[in-house]
């Protein structure tokens, strides 16, 4: 992609589309809004590599590289900036009349958006936001009291009623769009990936649709097998939805048309967390004492002595992904067994998950912390991984144990060898 130091484009007024978490062209509301503006289009993507999450950075770069090539085929150059300040400089240099971006959903991002609006306004450049990250916008399903829905079951009911009457995915103004590629701008090369980063999934819109079609081939068994991590029967769409490589509106429509209601609940819950996120500012990380730090470290390293939790954390660190049932169980264990502050777990997941989305991560962790009781971890382990397949896959020290002992090896400490795995749990279960 061209750098933000490209020469000024003279004698033209452009609309700049800022791609954030909508790295696609199909059902892209920002691109459709730009077409409606009537001016030639230029794209920009901010490559924020300082997130502390190298897998997510690499996935986004790969997705942006494909987007750059597809946009170039429509006559649209895609620039890269390192920060919002770089976007402002580019907008001034390229004679931009308006910037259109997909709306953010967190308190911190909204503050940053306000600052960007003020900077662009100094140069007479308009900034407009559209919803590309959720099926329904934050304002679409506001309850009578004017604040966000806090009860998921009620939100789901309202969401489904609205969707049945007015599904949001409509005609795509960008589908047939073409423009002459600006003569004084060079064609964008692919973005560079982060060296040495292993990605279990390829980024980009093409890979997203391929994965969705693959999931649909086995989707009939989703409601039965979705809670068993070893069966690998989830859709694996999380990273694609986070980067916006695929439209949640289109996935909602397809899943409901196929009566995949159990899977469609994931999309609805995602919308639920996105509309809740603006109600909460991020808490500051706690300082913590020595015992606090020790328990946090053991959890992060998969050394708590609870096999299902440790297998989950090792899987997360190794692959950058984690089955939804294990995300919930790990968070419950963190908040209610280790008694650690929710924000510390939230930060760790933010650094590890390829499919990290700030609003979704925040929502899941707040939900875990708000539960009054923690599930029986041993019983949950037997339920989610009956044969111990997932545990043995990620904790080779226990691969020789039977299904009867692998979930709770400390109960058989006198008769089994755990090859260095902790003999006792860090906390009582």
PDB file of N, CA and C in Angstrom, residues 151-188:
ATOM      1  N   UNK A 151     -30.465  -6.824  29.606  1.00  0.00           N
ATOM      2  CA  UNK A 151     -30.921  -8.217  29.702  1.00  0.00           C
ATOM      3  C   UNK A 151     -30.857  -8.847  28.317  1.00  0.00           C
ATOM      4  N   UNK A 152     -30.027  -9.876  28.172  1.00  0.00           N
ATOM      5  CA  UNK A 152     -29.826 -10.447  26.843  1.00  0.00           C
ATOM      6  C   UNK A 152     -31.090 -11.076  26.285  1.00  0.00           C
ATOM      7  N   UNK A 153     -31.846 -11.782  27.100  1.00  0.00           N
ATOM      8  CA  UNK A 153     -33.036 -12.452  26.590  1.00  0.00           C
ATOM      9  C   UNK A 153     -34.036 -11.445  26.025  1.00  0.00           C
ATOM     10  N   UNK A 154     -34.200 -10.333  26.703  1.00  0.00           N
ATOM     11  CA  UNK A 154     -35.096  -9.292  26.197  1.00  0.00           C
ATOM     12  C   UNK A 154     -34.525  -8.672  24.921  1.00  0.00           C
ATOM     13  N   UNK A 155     -33.203  -8.442  24.913  1.00  0.00           N
ATOM     14  CA  UNK A 155     -32.564  -7.881  23.723  1.00  0.00           C
ATOM     15  C   UNK A 155     -32.740  -8.821  22.531  1.00  0.00           C
ATOM     16  N   UNK A 156     -32.556 -10.101  22.753  1.00  0.00           N
ATOM     17  CA  UNK A 156     -32.703 -11.088  21.687  1.00  0.00           C
ATOM     18  C   UNK A 156     -34.114 -11.054  21.111  1.00  0.00           C
ATOM     19  N   UNK A 157     -35.090 -10.941  21.973  1.00  0.00           N
ATOM     20  CA  UNK A 157     -36.484 -10.883  21.543  1.00  0.00           C
ATOM     21  C   UNK A 157     -36.738  -9.657  20.661  1.00  0.00           C
ATOM     22  N   UNK A 158     -36.237  -8.505  21.092  1.00  0.00           N
ATOM     23  CA  UNK A 158     -36.403  -7.273  20.329  1.00  0.00           C
ATOM     24  C   UNK A 158     -35.640  -7.352  19.013  1.00  0.00           C
ATOM     25  N   UNK A 159     -34.435  -7.885  19.069  1.00  0.00           N
ATOM     26  CA  UNK A 159     -33.570  -8.013  17.890  1.00  0.00           C
ATOM     27  C   UNK A 159     -34.256  -8.867  16.820  1.00  0.00           C
ATOM     28  N   UNK A 160     -34.759 -10.039  17.215  1.00  0.00           N
ATOM     29  CA  UNK A 160     -35.383 -10.943  16.253  1.00  0.00           C
ATOM     30  C   UNK A 160     -36.660 -10.347  15.667  1.00  0.00           C
ATOM     31  N   UNK A 161     -37.414  -9.638  16.489  1.00  0.00           N
ATOM     32  CA  UNK A 161     -38.635  -9.002  15.995  1.00  0.00           C
ATOM     33  C   UNK A 161     -38.293  -7.945  14.944  1.00  0.00           C
ATOM     34  N   UNK A 162     -37.273  -7.118  15.241  1.00  0.00           N
ATOM     35  CA  UNK A 162     -36.862  -6.079  14.289  1.00  0.00           C
ATOM     36  C   UNK A 162     -36.318  -6.713  13.013  1.00  0.00           C
ATOM     37  N   UNK A 163     -35.542  -7.771  13.145  1.00  0.00           N
ATOM     38  CA  UNK A 163     -34.935  -8.403  11.971  1.00  0.00           C
ATOM     39  C   UNK A 163     -36.004  -9.018  11.076  1.00  0.00           C
ATOM     40  N   UNK A 164     -37.039  -9.607  11.677  1.00  0.00           N
ATOM     41  CA  UNK A 164     -38.098 -10.229  10.874  1.00  0.00           C
ATOM     42  C   UNK A 164     -38.879  -9.199  10.071  1.00  0.00           C
ATOM     43  N   UNK A 165     -38.955  -7.975  10.589  1.00  0.00           N
ATOM     44  CA  UNK A 165     -39.720  -6.921   9.915  1.00  0.00           C
ATOM     45  C   UNK A 165     -38.857  -6.053   8.995  1.00  0.00           C
ATOM     46  N   UNK A 166     -37.562  -5.904   9.364  1.00  0.00           N
ATOM     47  CA  UNK A 166     -36.710  -4.988   8.609  1.00  0.00           C
ATOM     48  C   UNK A 166     -35.257  -5.457   8.638  1.00  0.00           C
ATOM     49  N   UNK A 167     -34.934  -6.520   7.910  1.00  0.00           N
ATOM     50  CA  UNK A 167     -33.539  -6.971   7.887  1.00  0.00           C
ATOM     51  C   UNK A 167     -32.637  -5.890   7.301  1.00  0.00           C
ATOM     52  N   UNK A 168     -31.497  -5.600   7.929  1.00  0.00           N
ATOM     53  CA  UNK A 168     -30.692  -4.440   7.530  1.00  0.00           C
ATOM     54  C   UNK A 168     -29.863  -4.603   6.265  1.00  0.00           C
ATOM     55  N   UNK A 169     -29.612  -5.822   5.813  1.00  0.00           N
ATOM     56  CA  UNK A 169     -28.798  -5.997   4.614  1.00  0.00           C
ATOM     57  C   UNK A 169     -29.660  -5.774   3.378  1.00  0.00           C
ATOM     58  N   UNK A 170     -29.365  -4.722   2.621  1.00  0.00           N
ATOM     59  CA  UNK A 170     -30.161  -4.385   1.448  1.00  0.00           C
ATOM     60  C   UNK A 170     -29.304  -4.305   0.202  1.00  0.00           C
ATOM     61  N   UNK A 171     -29.763  -3.603  -0.827  1.00  0.00           N
ATOM     62  CA  UNK A 171     -28.991  -3.444  -2.066  1.00  0.00           C
ATOM     63  C   UNK A 171     -27.625  -2.820  -1.787  1.00  0.00           C
ATOM     64  N   UNK A 172     -26.609  -3.328  -2.454  1.00  0.00           N
ATOM     65  CA  UNK A 172     -25.233  -2.886  -2.232  1.00  0.00           C
ATOM     66  C   UNK A 172     -24.835  -1.902  -3.332  1.00  0.00           C
ATOM     67  N   UNK A 173     -24.757  -0.606  -2.986  1.00  0.00           N
ATOM     68  CA  UNK A 173     -24.420   0.415  -3.981  1.00  0.00           C
ATOM     69  C   UNK A 173     -23.021   0.229  -4.555  1.00  0.00           C
ATOM     70  N   UNK A 174     -22.147  -0.454  -3.812  1.00  0.00           N
ATOM     71  CA  UNK A 174     -20.765  -0.574  -4.258  1.00  0.00           C
ATOM     72  C   UNK A 174     -20.544  -1.788  -5.157  1.00  0.00           C
ATOM     73  N   UNK A 175     -21.539  -2.673  -5.255  1.00  0.00           N
ATOM     74  CA  UNK A 175     -21.339  -3.953  -5.941  1.00  0.00           C
ATOM     75  C   UNK A 175     -20.773  -3.801  -7.351  1.00  0.00           C
ATOM     76  N   UNK A 176     -21.260  -2.833  -8.090  1.00  0.00           N
ATOM     77  CA  UNK A 176     -20.811  -2.664  -9.481  1.00  0.00           C
ATOM     78  C   UNK A 176     -19.958  -1.414  -9.665  1.00  0.00           C
ATOM     79  N   UNK A 177     -19.444  -0.854  -8.581  1.00  0.00           N
ATOM     80  CA  UNK A 177     -18.723   0.426  -8.664  1.00  0.00           C
ATOM     81  C   UNK A 177     -17.346   0.255  -9.299  1.00  0.00           C
ATOM     82  N   UNK A 178     -17.017   1.177 -10.187  1.00  0.00           N
ATOM     83  CA  UNK A 178     -15.674   1.269 -10.774  1.00  0.00           C
ATOM     84  C   UNK A 178     -15.346   2.751 -10.955  1.00  0.00           C
ATOM     85  N   UNK A 179     -14.076   3.093 -10.843  1.00  0.00           N
ATOM     86  CA  UNK A 179     -13.627   4.445 -11.163  1.00  0.00           C
ATOM     87  C   UNK A 179     -12.249   4.344 -11.792  1.00  0.00           C
ATOM     88  N   UNK A 180     -11.867   5.313 -12.611  1.00  0.00           N
ATOM     89  CA  UNK A 180     -10.499   5.303 -13.153  1.00  0.00           C
ATOM     90  C   UNK A 180      -9.497   5.453 -12.007  1.00  0.00           C
ATOM     91  N   UNK A 181      -8.449   4.641 -12.023  1.00  0.00           N
ATOM     92  CA  UNK A 181      -7.432   4.760 -10.975  1.00  0.00           C
ATOM     93  C   UNK A 181      -6.706   6.095 -11.161  1.00  0.00           C
ATOM     94  N   UNK A 182      -6.602   6.901 -10.095  1.00  0.00           N
ATOM     95  CA  UNK A 182      -5.944   8.214 -10.234  1.00  0.00           C
ATOM     96  C   UNK A 182      -4.558   8.086 -10.861  1.00  0.00           C
ATOM     97  N   UNK A 183      -4.306   8.848 -11.913  1.00  0.00           N
ATOM     98  CA  UNK A 183      -3.066   8.691 -12.680  1.00  0.00           C
ATOM     99  C   UNK A 183      -1.825   9.019 -11.874  1.00  0.00           C
ATOM    100  N   UNK A 184      -1.932   9.957 -10.940  1.00  0.00           N
ATOM    101  CA  UNK A 184      -0.736  10.364 -10.204  1.00  0.00           C
ATOM    102  C   UNK A 184      -0.583   9.632  -8.872  1.00  0.00           C
ATOM    103  N   UNK A 185      -1.266   8.500  -8.720  1.00  0.00           N
ATOM    104  CA  UNK A 185      -1.088   7.657  -7.534  1.00  0.00           C
ATOM    105  C   UNK A 185      -0.659   6.271  -7.988  1.00  0.00           C
ATOM    106  N   UNK A 186       0.336   5.711  -7.346  1.00  0.00           N
ATOM    107  CA  UNK A 186       0.830   4.390  -7.730  1.00  0.00           C
ATOM    108  C   UNK A 186      -0.077   3.300  -7.157  1.00  0.00           C
ATOM    109  N   UNK A 187      -0.101   2.160  -7.851  1.00  0.00           N
ATOM    110  CA  UNK A 187      -0.904   1.026  -7.373  1.00  0.00           C
ATOM    111  C   UNK A 187      -0.322   0.508  -6.070  1.00  0.00           C
ATOM    112  N   UNK A 188      -1.173   0.163  -5.100  1.00  0.00           N
ATOM    113  CA  UNK A 188      -0.670  -0.252  -3.789  1.00  0.00           C
ATOM    114  C   UNK A 188      -0.126  -1.679  -3.778  1.00  0.00           C
TER     115      UNK A 188
END
